[in-house]
């Protein structure tokens, strides 16, 4: 092989390892719900791409916990009464990006499309930031636990139960 090709391959490999190292240190994506600019951007994205199904008030569609007669699940609430906060940030990004049917697999049916051809990861995270910014402190803290990060306020499962909420079965694997 010519030296130029070898040098190019070597540079590509080294660049890939460097990028992997940076990404590995950054860890999984984190929803920037405390960033006012991202929340404001997310509110606009949510209004344009999500509110028609999940509701302008994040309440979802009636009967969201059971399949509709067509076998598809209605859009769930994105507020504290839904199950969005049961999923880690990386899982939520994946659900919005690829769509629940592709993420869950196993014949799962959903009306929700993936937005990977419509929204960037940053835009999806902004929409999720808007959603997450509406959750009460107890849910924010519980969501930190779901993300594998200890919450700062020391929320206990008893605190959730006192609010009429439950983690149910934690889904940290993406399904």
Short mmCIF file of N, CA and C in Angstrom, two decimals:
data_model
loop_
_atom_site.label_atom_id
_atom_site.label_comp_id
_atom_site.label_asym_id
_atom_site.label_seq_id
_atom_site.Cartn_x
_atom_site.Cartn_y
_atom_site.Cartn_z
N UNK A 1 0.84 -1.19 0.00
CA UNK A 1 0.00 0.00 0.00
C UNK A 1 0.88 1.24 0.00
N UNK A 2 0.43 2.25 -0.70
CA UNK A 2 1.19 3.50 -0.68
C UNK A 2 1.18 4.12 0.72
N UNK A 3 2.23 4.85 1.05
CA UNK A 3 2.34 5.47 2.37
C UNK A 3 1.17 6.42 2.67
N UNK A 4 0.67 7.08 1.66
CA UNK A 4 -0.44 8.02 1.85
C UNK A 4 -1.69 7.29 2.34
N UNK A 5 -1.99 6.13 1.77
CA UNK A 5 -3.15 5.33 2.17
C UNK A 5 -2.98 4.84 3.61
N UNK A 6 -1.79 4.36 3.93
CA UNK A 6 -1.51 3.88 5.29
C UNK A 6 -1.64 5.03 6.29
N UNK A 7 -1.12 6.18 5.94
CA UNK A 7 -1.20 7.34 6.84
C UNK A 7 -2.66 7.75 7.04
N UNK A 8 -3.44 7.72 5.97
CA UNK A 8 -4.86 8.08 6.06
C UNK A 8 -5.60 7.09 6.94
N UNK A 9 -5.35 5.79 6.75
CA UNK A 9 -5.99 4.77 7.58
C UNK A 9 -5.60 4.92 9.05
N UNK A 10 -4.33 5.17 9.30
CA UNK A 10 -3.85 5.34 10.66
C UNK A 10 -4.51 6.57 11.31
N UNK A 11 -4.59 7.66 10.58
CA UNK A 11 -5.22 8.87 11.10
C UNK A 11 -6.70 8.62 11.39
N UNK A 12 -7.38 7.89 10.52
CA UNK A 12 -8.79 7.57 10.72
C UNK A 12 -8.99 6.73 11.98
N UNK A 13 -8.14 5.73 12.17
CA UNK A 13 -8.24 4.88 13.35
C UNK A 13 -7.97 5.69 14.61
N UNK A 14 -6.93 6.50 14.60
CA UNK A 14 -6.61 7.31 15.78
C UNK A 14 -7.73 8.30 16.09
N UNK A 15 -8.29 8.92 15.06
CA UNK A 15 -9.39 9.87 15.26
C UNK A 15 -10.60 9.15 15.84
N UNK A 16 -10.89 7.95 15.34
CA UNK A 16 -12.03 7.18 15.85
C UNK A 16 -11.84 6.83 17.32
N UNK A 17 -10.64 6.40 17.68
CA UNK A 17 -10.37 6.08 19.08
C UNK A 17 -10.50 7.32 19.96
N UNK A 18 -10.01 8.44 19.48
CA UNK A 18 -10.11 9.69 20.25
C UNK A 18 -11.57 10.08 20.43
N UNK A 19 -12.36 9.99 19.36
CA UNK A 19 -13.78 10.34 19.46
C UNK A 19 -14.49 9.39 20.41
N UNK A 20 -14.17 8.10 20.33
CA UNK A 20 -14.78 7.14 21.23
C UNK A 20 -14.42 7.47 22.68
N UNK A 21 -13.19 7.84 22.91
CA UNK A 21 -12.76 8.19 24.27
C UNK A 21 -13.52 9.38 24.82
N UNK A 22 -13.72 10.39 23.98
CA UNK A 22 -14.47 11.57 24.41
C UNK A 22 -15.91 11.18 24.71
N UNK A 23 -16.56 10.42 23.81
CA UNK A 23 -17.94 10.00 24.03
C UNK A 23 -18.07 9.12 25.27
N UNK A 24 -17.11 8.25 25.49
CA UNK A 24 -17.17 7.38 26.66
C UNK A 24 -17.09 8.19 27.94
N UNK A 25 -16.28 9.27 27.94
CA UNK A 25 -16.19 10.12 29.13
C UNK A 25 -17.45 10.94 29.34
N UNK A 26 -18.10 11.32 28.24
CA UNK A 26 -19.31 12.11 28.35
C UNK A 26 -20.48 11.31 28.92
N UNK A 27 -20.48 10.02 28.66
CA UNK A 27 -21.55 9.16 29.15
C UNK A 27 -22.82 9.33 28.33
N UNK A 28 -23.90 8.73 28.81
CA UNK A 28 -25.15 8.80 28.08
C UNK A 28 -25.71 10.22 28.08
N UNK A 29 -26.60 10.49 27.14
CA UNK A 29 -27.17 11.85 27.08
C UNK A 29 -27.94 12.17 28.34
N UNK A 30 -27.98 13.43 28.66
CA UNK A 30 -28.70 13.90 29.83
C UNK A 30 -29.69 14.96 29.39
N UNK A 31 -30.92 14.86 29.84
CA UNK A 31 -31.95 15.81 29.46
C UNK A 31 -31.68 17.14 30.20
N UNK A 32 -31.48 18.23 29.45
CA UNK A 32 -31.11 19.52 30.05
C UNK A 32 -32.31 20.33 30.57
N UNK A 33 -33.06 19.75 31.49
CA UNK A 33 -34.31 20.36 31.95
C UNK A 33 -34.11 21.62 32.79
N UNK A 34 -32.92 21.88 33.26
CA UNK A 34 -32.66 23.08 34.06
C UNK A 34 -32.14 24.24 33.19
N UNK A 35 -31.93 23.99 31.92
CA UNK A 35 -31.42 24.99 30.98
C UNK A 35 -32.62 25.72 30.38
N UNK A 36 -32.86 26.96 30.83
CA UNK A 36 -34.05 27.70 30.41
C UNK A 36 -34.16 27.86 28.90
N UNK A 37 -33.04 28.08 28.23
CA UNK A 37 -33.07 28.26 26.77
C UNK A 37 -33.49 26.96 26.09
N UNK A 38 -32.95 25.83 26.57
CA UNK A 38 -33.32 24.53 25.97
C UNK A 38 -34.77 24.20 26.27
N UNK A 39 -35.26 24.53 27.45
CA UNK A 39 -36.66 24.28 27.81
C UNK A 39 -37.57 25.12 26.91
N UNK A 40 -37.22 26.38 26.68
CA UNK A 40 -38.02 27.24 25.81
C UNK A 40 -38.04 26.70 24.37
N UNK A 41 -36.88 26.30 23.89
CA UNK A 41 -36.80 25.69 22.56
C UNK A 41 -37.64 24.42 22.53
N UNK A 42 -37.53 23.63 23.59
CA UNK A 42 -38.27 22.38 23.68
C UNK A 42 -39.77 22.57 23.70
N UNK A 43 -40.22 23.66 24.31
CA UNK A 43 -41.67 23.95 24.34
C UNK A 43 -42.18 24.17 22.92
N UNK A 44 -41.39 24.86 22.11
CA UNK A 44 -41.79 25.09 20.72
C UNK A 44 -41.78 23.78 19.93
N UNK A 45 -40.76 22.97 20.12
CA UNK A 45 -40.66 21.69 19.42
C UNK A 45 -41.81 20.78 19.84
N UNK A 46 -42.09 20.74 21.15
CA UNK A 46 -43.19 19.93 21.66
C UNK A 46 -44.51 20.37 21.03
N UNK A 47 -44.75 21.68 21.01
CA UNK A 47 -46.00 22.21 20.44
C UNK A 47 -46.15 21.81 18.98
N UNK A 48 -45.05 21.83 18.24
CA UNK A 48 -45.09 21.54 16.81
C UNK A 48 -45.17 20.04 16.51
N UNK A 49 -44.47 19.22 17.28
CA UNK A 49 -44.33 17.80 16.92
C UNK A 49 -45.01 16.81 17.86
N UNK A 50 -45.38 17.23 19.06
CA UNK A 50 -45.84 16.27 20.07
C UNK A 50 -47.24 16.54 20.60
N UNK A 51 -47.60 17.81 20.72
CA UNK A 51 -48.84 18.19 21.41
C UNK A 51 -50.09 17.64 20.75
N UNK A 52 -50.08 17.45 19.44
CA UNK A 52 -51.28 16.95 18.76
C UNK A 52 -51.71 15.59 19.32
N UNK A 53 -50.77 14.79 19.73
CA UNK A 53 -51.10 13.46 20.29
C UNK A 53 -51.01 13.44 21.82
N UNK A 54 -49.93 13.99 22.36
CA UNK A 54 -49.71 13.92 23.81
C UNK A 54 -50.41 15.04 24.58
N UNK A 55 -51.00 15.99 23.85
CA UNK A 55 -51.76 17.06 24.48
C UNK A 55 -50.91 18.27 24.81
N UNK A 56 -51.48 19.44 24.59
CA UNK A 56 -50.78 20.69 24.90
C UNK A 56 -50.45 20.76 26.39
N UNK A 57 -51.28 20.11 27.21
CA UNK A 57 -51.06 20.10 28.66
C UNK A 57 -50.32 18.85 29.13
N UNK A 58 -49.78 18.07 28.19
CA UNK A 58 -49.01 16.85 28.45
C UNK A 58 -49.84 15.72 29.06
N UNK A 59 -51.18 15.79 28.98
CA UNK A 59 -52.05 14.81 29.63
C UNK A 59 -52.27 13.54 28.82
N UNK A 60 -51.82 13.49 27.58
CA UNK A 60 -51.99 12.29 26.77
C UNK A 60 -53.43 12.08 26.32
N UNK A 61 -53.66 10.91 25.74
CA UNK A 61 -54.99 10.56 25.26
C UNK A 61 -55.71 9.69 26.29
N UNK A 62 -57.03 9.78 26.33
CA UNK A 62 -57.79 8.92 27.26
C UNK A 62 -57.52 7.45 26.95
N UNK A 63 -57.51 6.64 28.00
CA UNK A 63 -57.33 5.20 27.84
C UNK A 63 -55.95 4.79 27.37
N UNK A 64 -54.95 5.60 27.65
CA UNK A 64 -53.60 5.35 27.15
C UNK A 64 -52.95 4.07 27.66
N UNK A 65 -53.47 3.51 28.74
CA UNK A 65 -52.84 2.32 29.33
C UNK A 65 -53.28 1.01 28.68
N UNK A 66 -54.28 1.06 27.81
CA UNK A 66 -54.78 -0.14 27.14
C UNK A 66 -54.80 0.09 25.63
N UNK A 67 -54.58 -0.97 24.86
CA UNK A 67 -54.65 -0.79 23.40
C UNK A 67 -56.06 -0.35 22.98
N UNK A 68 -56.11 0.47 21.95
CA UNK A 68 -57.38 0.89 21.36
C UNK A 68 -57.93 -0.29 20.54
N UNK A 69 -59.17 -0.19 20.05
CA UNK A 69 -59.72 -1.29 19.24
C UNK A 69 -58.84 -1.69 18.05
N UNK A 70 -58.06 -0.76 17.53
CA UNK A 70 -57.17 -1.09 16.41
C UNK A 70 -55.88 -1.77 16.86
N UNK A 71 -55.73 -2.00 18.19
CA UNK A 71 -54.55 -2.67 18.73
C UNK A 71 -53.40 -1.74 19.05
N UNK A 72 -53.53 -0.46 18.73
CA UNK A 72 -52.47 0.51 18.99
C UNK A 72 -52.74 1.24 20.29
N UNK A 73 -51.68 1.52 21.01
CA UNK A 73 -51.82 2.25 22.26
C UNK A 73 -52.00 3.74 21.99
N UNK A 74 -52.95 4.39 22.68
CA UNK A 74 -53.06 5.85 22.59
C UNK A 74 -51.81 6.50 23.19
N UNK A 75 -51.61 7.77 22.84
CA UNK A 75 -50.44 8.50 23.33
C UNK A 75 -50.52 8.68 24.85
N UNK A 76 -49.46 8.29 25.57
CA UNK A 76 -49.48 8.42 27.03
C UNK A 76 -49.21 9.86 27.46
N UNK A 77 -49.58 10.17 28.71
CA UNK A 77 -49.25 11.49 29.23
C UNK A 77 -47.74 11.63 29.39
N UNK A 78 -47.28 12.85 29.30
CA UNK A 78 -45.87 13.15 29.51
C UNK A 78 -45.66 13.84 30.84
N UNK A 79 -46.74 14.00 31.60
CA UNK A 79 -46.64 14.62 32.91
C UNK A 79 -46.29 13.56 33.96
N UNK A 80 -46.38 13.90 35.20
CA UNK A 80 -46.00 12.99 36.29
C UNK A 80 -46.91 11.76 36.38
N UNK A 81 -48.07 11.80 35.75
CA UNK A 81 -49.00 10.68 35.85
C UNK A 81 -48.79 9.62 34.78
N UNK A 82 -47.92 9.89 33.85
CA UNK A 82 -47.58 8.91 32.82
C UNK A 82 -46.40 8.07 33.26
N UNK A 83 -45.82 7.38 32.31
CA UNK A 83 -44.67 6.52 32.65
C UNK A 83 -43.38 6.99 32.01
N UNK A 84 -43.39 8.15 31.40
CA UNK A 84 -42.18 8.65 30.74
C UNK A 84 -41.01 8.69 31.71
N UNK A 85 -41.25 9.16 32.92
CA UNK A 85 -40.17 9.30 33.90
C UNK A 85 -39.67 7.96 34.43
N UNK A 86 -40.30 6.86 34.04
CA UNK A 86 -39.82 5.53 34.43
C UNK A 86 -38.63 5.11 33.58
N UNK A 87 -38.35 5.84 32.51
CA UNK A 87 -37.30 5.48 31.56
C UNK A 87 -36.11 6.43 31.69
N UNK A 88 -34.93 5.89 31.58
CA UNK A 88 -33.70 6.69 31.64
C UNK A 88 -33.63 7.65 30.45
N UNK A 89 -32.87 8.72 30.60
CA UNK A 89 -32.72 9.74 29.56
C UNK A 89 -32.35 9.12 28.21
N UNK A 90 -31.38 8.21 28.20
CA UNK A 90 -30.94 7.60 26.95
C UNK A 90 -32.06 6.82 26.29
N UNK A 91 -32.89 6.16 27.09
CA UNK A 91 -34.02 5.40 26.55
C UNK A 91 -35.05 6.35 25.95
N UNK A 92 -35.32 7.45 26.64
CA UNK A 92 -36.29 8.43 26.13
C UNK A 92 -35.81 9.02 24.80
N UNK A 93 -34.54 9.35 24.71
CA UNK A 93 -33.99 9.85 23.46
C UNK A 93 -34.19 8.82 22.36
N UNK A 94 -33.91 7.57 22.65
CA UNK A 94 -34.04 6.50 21.66
C UNK A 94 -35.50 6.32 21.24
N UNK A 95 -36.44 6.36 22.20
CA UNK A 95 -37.86 6.21 21.89
C UNK A 95 -38.31 7.30 20.92
N UNK A 96 -37.93 8.54 21.18
CA UNK A 96 -38.37 9.63 20.32
C UNK A 96 -37.64 9.57 18.98
N UNK A 97 -36.39 9.25 19.02
CA UNK A 97 -35.58 9.22 17.80
C UNK A 97 -36.04 8.10 16.85
N UNK A 98 -36.13 6.88 17.35
CA UNK A 98 -36.44 5.74 16.48
C UNK A 98 -37.90 5.32 16.51
N UNK A 99 -38.65 5.76 17.52
CA UNK A 99 -40.05 5.36 17.65
C UNK A 99 -40.18 4.13 18.52
N UNK A 100 -41.25 4.06 19.32
CA UNK A 100 -41.42 2.95 20.25
C UNK A 100 -41.45 1.58 19.60
N UNK A 101 -42.06 1.45 18.43
CA UNK A 101 -42.15 0.13 17.79
C UNK A 101 -40.76 -0.41 17.47
N UNK A 102 -39.86 0.44 16.98
CA UNK A 102 -38.50 -0.02 16.66
C UNK A 102 -37.69 -0.28 17.92
N UNK A 103 -37.88 0.53 18.95
CA UNK A 103 -37.11 0.35 20.18
C UNK A 103 -37.57 -0.91 20.91
N UNK A 104 -38.87 -1.04 21.06
CA UNK A 104 -39.41 -2.19 21.80
C UNK A 104 -39.34 -3.47 21.02
N UNK A 105 -39.61 -3.41 19.72
CA UNK A 105 -39.60 -4.62 18.91
C UNK A 105 -40.70 -5.58 19.35
N UNK A 106 -40.47 -6.84 19.17
CA UNK A 106 -41.39 -7.90 19.63
C UNK A 106 -42.83 -7.65 19.19
N UNK A 107 -43.03 -7.06 18.00
CA UNK A 107 -44.37 -6.83 17.48
C UNK A 107 -45.13 -5.68 18.12
N UNK A 108 -44.45 -4.89 18.97
CA UNK A 108 -45.12 -3.75 19.61
C UNK A 108 -45.59 -2.78 18.53
N UNK A 109 -46.82 -2.33 18.66
CA UNK A 109 -47.40 -1.41 17.68
C UNK A 109 -47.66 -0.05 18.33
N UNK A 110 -47.37 0.99 17.60
CA UNK A 110 -47.56 2.34 18.11
C UNK A 110 -47.82 3.29 16.96
N UNK A 111 -48.61 4.31 17.22
CA UNK A 111 -48.83 5.36 16.22
C UNK A 111 -47.63 6.33 16.18
N UNK A 112 -46.85 6.34 17.21
CA UNK A 112 -45.76 7.31 17.29
C UNK A 112 -44.64 6.94 16.33
N UNK A 113 -44.32 7.89 15.43
CA UNK A 113 -43.20 7.65 14.53
C UNK A 113 -41.88 7.95 15.22
N UNK A 114 -40.81 7.56 14.61
CA UNK A 114 -39.50 8.02 15.03
C UNK A 114 -39.26 9.38 14.40
N UNK A 115 -38.51 10.22 15.08
CA UNK A 115 -38.27 11.58 14.58
C UNK A 115 -36.83 11.78 14.12
N UNK A 116 -36.09 10.69 13.90
CA UNK A 116 -34.68 10.82 13.54
C UNK A 116 -34.47 11.54 12.21
N UNK A 117 -35.46 11.52 11.32
CA UNK A 117 -35.32 12.23 10.05
C UNK A 117 -35.88 13.65 10.12
N UNK A 118 -36.48 14.00 11.25
CA UNK A 118 -37.13 15.29 11.41
C UNK A 118 -36.40 16.19 12.41
N UNK A 119 -35.96 15.60 13.52
CA UNK A 119 -35.34 16.36 14.61
C UNK A 119 -33.94 15.83 14.91
N UNK A 120 -33.04 16.72 15.26
CA UNK A 120 -31.70 16.31 15.69
C UNK A 120 -31.78 15.79 17.12
N UNK A 121 -30.74 15.12 17.56
CA UNK A 121 -30.69 14.66 18.95
C UNK A 121 -30.83 15.84 19.91
N UNK A 122 -30.19 16.95 19.59
CA UNK A 122 -30.26 18.14 20.46
C UNK A 122 -31.70 18.66 20.54
N UNK A 123 -32.41 18.65 19.42
CA UNK A 123 -33.80 19.11 19.42
C UNK A 123 -34.70 18.15 20.22
N UNK A 124 -34.45 16.86 20.08
CA UNK A 124 -35.21 15.87 20.85
C UNK A 124 -34.96 16.07 22.34
N UNK A 125 -33.70 16.25 22.70
CA UNK A 125 -33.37 16.49 24.11
C UNK A 125 -34.00 17.78 24.63
N UNK A 126 -34.12 18.78 23.78
CA UNK A 126 -34.79 20.02 24.18
C UNK A 126 -36.28 19.77 24.43
N UNK A 127 -36.92 19.01 23.55
CA UNK A 127 -38.34 18.67 23.76
C UNK A 127 -38.51 17.90 25.06
N UNK A 128 -37.61 16.96 25.30
CA UNK A 128 -37.65 16.20 26.55
C UNK A 128 -37.35 17.11 27.75
N UNK A 129 -36.50 18.11 27.55
CA UNK A 129 -36.21 19.07 28.63
C UNK A 129 -37.47 19.84 29.01
N UNK A 130 -38.24 20.25 28.01
CA UNK A 130 -39.51 20.92 28.29
C UNK A 130 -40.42 20.01 29.11
N UNK A 131 -40.56 18.78 28.66
CA UNK A 131 -41.42 17.82 29.36
C UNK A 131 -40.95 17.64 30.80
N UNK A 132 -39.66 17.35 30.95
CA UNK A 132 -39.11 17.07 32.28
C UNK A 132 -39.19 18.28 33.20
N UNK A 133 -39.12 19.47 32.63
CA UNK A 133 -39.16 20.69 33.45
C UNK A 133 -40.52 20.88 34.12
N UNK A 134 -41.52 20.17 33.67
CA UNK A 134 -42.87 20.30 34.25
C UNK A 134 -43.11 19.32 35.39
N UNK A 135 -42.21 18.38 35.59
CA UNK A 135 -42.41 17.36 36.62
C UNK A 135 -42.14 17.94 38.01
N UNK A 136 -42.89 17.48 39.01
CA UNK A 136 -42.62 17.93 40.39
C UNK A 136 -41.30 17.37 40.90
N UNK A 137 -40.77 17.99 41.95
CA UNK A 137 -39.48 17.60 42.51
C UNK A 137 -39.39 16.11 42.81
N UNK A 138 -40.42 15.54 43.37
CA UNK A 138 -40.36 14.12 43.73
C UNK A 138 -40.14 13.25 42.49
N UNK A 139 -40.74 13.63 41.36
CA UNK A 139 -40.56 12.88 40.12
C UNK A 139 -39.18 13.16 39.53
N UNK A 140 -38.72 14.40 39.59
CA UNK A 140 -37.37 14.70 39.12
C UNK A 140 -36.33 13.89 39.88
N UNK A 141 -36.51 13.80 41.18
CA UNK A 141 -35.58 13.03 42.00
C UNK A 141 -35.67 11.53 41.69
N UNK A 142 -36.88 11.04 41.53
CA UNK A 142 -37.05 9.62 41.18
C UNK A 142 -36.43 9.34 39.81
N UNK A 143 -36.54 10.29 38.91
CA UNK A 143 -35.96 10.10 37.57
C UNK A 143 -34.44 10.07 37.64
N UNK A 144 -33.86 10.80 38.56
CA UNK A 144 -32.41 10.72 38.74
C UNK A 144 -32.00 9.31 39.17
N UNK A 145 -32.82 8.70 40.02
CA UNK A 145 -32.56 7.32 40.44
C UNK A 145 -32.65 6.39 39.24
N UNK A 146 -33.67 6.58 38.40
CA UNK A 146 -33.81 5.77 37.18
C UNK A 146 -32.58 5.91 36.30
N UNK A 147 -32.02 7.12 36.27
CA UNK A 147 -30.82 7.37 35.46
C UNK A 147 -29.54 6.85 36.13
N UNK A 148 -29.67 6.29 37.31
CA UNK A 148 -28.50 5.76 38.00
C UNK A 148 -27.71 6.82 38.73
N UNK A 149 -28.34 7.97 38.94
CA UNK A 149 -27.69 9.06 39.66
C UNK A 149 -28.50 9.31 40.93
N UNK A 150 -27.85 9.36 42.06
CA UNK A 150 -28.61 9.62 43.29
C UNK A 150 -29.19 11.02 43.27
N UNK A 151 -30.43 11.13 43.66
CA UNK A 151 -31.08 12.44 43.72
C UNK A 151 -30.54 13.24 44.90
N UNK A 152 -30.61 14.53 44.81
CA UNK A 152 -30.07 15.39 45.87
C UNK A 152 -31.02 15.53 47.04
N UNK A 153 -32.31 15.32 46.84
CA UNK A 153 -33.27 15.53 47.92
C UNK A 153 -33.58 14.24 48.68
N UNK A 154 -32.99 13.15 48.28
CA UNK A 154 -33.18 11.89 49.00
C UNK A 154 -34.61 11.36 48.92
N UNK A 155 -35.24 11.44 47.75
CA UNK A 155 -36.60 10.95 47.58
C UNK A 155 -36.62 9.44 47.76
N UNK A 156 -37.58 8.98 48.52
CA UNK A 156 -37.76 7.55 48.76
C UNK A 156 -39.00 7.07 48.04
N UNK A 157 -39.08 5.75 47.83
CA UNK A 157 -40.26 5.20 47.19
C UNK A 157 -41.52 5.52 47.98
N UNK A 158 -41.39 5.63 49.31
CA UNK A 158 -42.54 6.01 50.14
C UNK A 158 -43.04 7.41 49.78
N UNK A 159 -42.09 8.30 49.41
CA UNK A 159 -42.49 9.64 48.99
C UNK A 159 -43.35 9.58 47.74
N UNK A 160 -42.98 8.69 46.81
CA UNK A 160 -43.76 8.54 45.58
C UNK A 160 -45.15 8.00 45.91
N UNK A 161 -45.20 6.99 46.76
CA UNK A 161 -46.48 6.40 47.13
C UNK A 161 -47.39 7.45 47.79
N UNK A 162 -46.81 8.32 48.59
CA UNK A 162 -47.58 9.38 49.25
C UNK A 162 -48.19 10.33 48.22
N UNK A 163 -47.57 10.41 47.04
CA UNK A 163 -48.09 11.26 45.97
C UNK A 163 -49.01 10.48 45.03
N UNK A 164 -49.25 9.21 45.35
CA UNK A 164 -50.08 8.38 44.49
C UNK A 164 -49.35 7.92 43.25
N UNK A 165 -48.01 7.87 43.31
CA UNK A 165 -47.21 7.49 42.16
C UNK A 165 -46.38 6.26 42.47
N UNK A 166 -45.93 5.60 41.44
CA UNK A 166 -45.13 4.40 41.61
C UNK A 166 -44.15 4.28 40.47
N UNK A 167 -42.98 3.74 40.77
CA UNK A 167 -42.03 3.44 39.70
C UNK A 167 -42.48 2.23 38.92
N UNK A 168 -43.35 1.42 39.48
CA UNK A 168 -43.75 0.20 38.79
C UNK A 168 -42.53 -0.65 38.57
N UNK A 169 -42.44 -1.25 37.41
CA UNK A 169 -41.27 -2.04 37.07
C UNK A 169 -40.31 -1.11 36.34
N UNK A 170 -39.17 -0.86 36.95
CA UNK A 170 -38.19 0.02 36.34
C UNK A 170 -37.72 -0.57 35.02
N UNK A 171 -37.69 0.24 34.00
CA UNK A 171 -37.26 -0.20 32.70
C UNK A 171 -35.99 0.54 32.33
N UNK A 172 -34.88 -0.01 32.76
CA UNK A 172 -33.61 0.67 32.50
C UNK A 172 -32.92 0.11 31.28
N UNK A 173 -33.53 -0.92 30.66
CA UNK A 173 -32.88 -1.53 29.49
C UNK A 173 -33.41 -1.04 28.17
N UNK A 174 -34.40 -0.19 28.16
CA UNK A 174 -34.87 0.36 26.90
C UNK A 174 -36.17 -0.21 26.41
N UNK A 175 -36.73 -1.16 27.11
CA UNK A 175 -38.01 -1.74 26.67
C UNK A 175 -39.06 -1.51 27.70
#
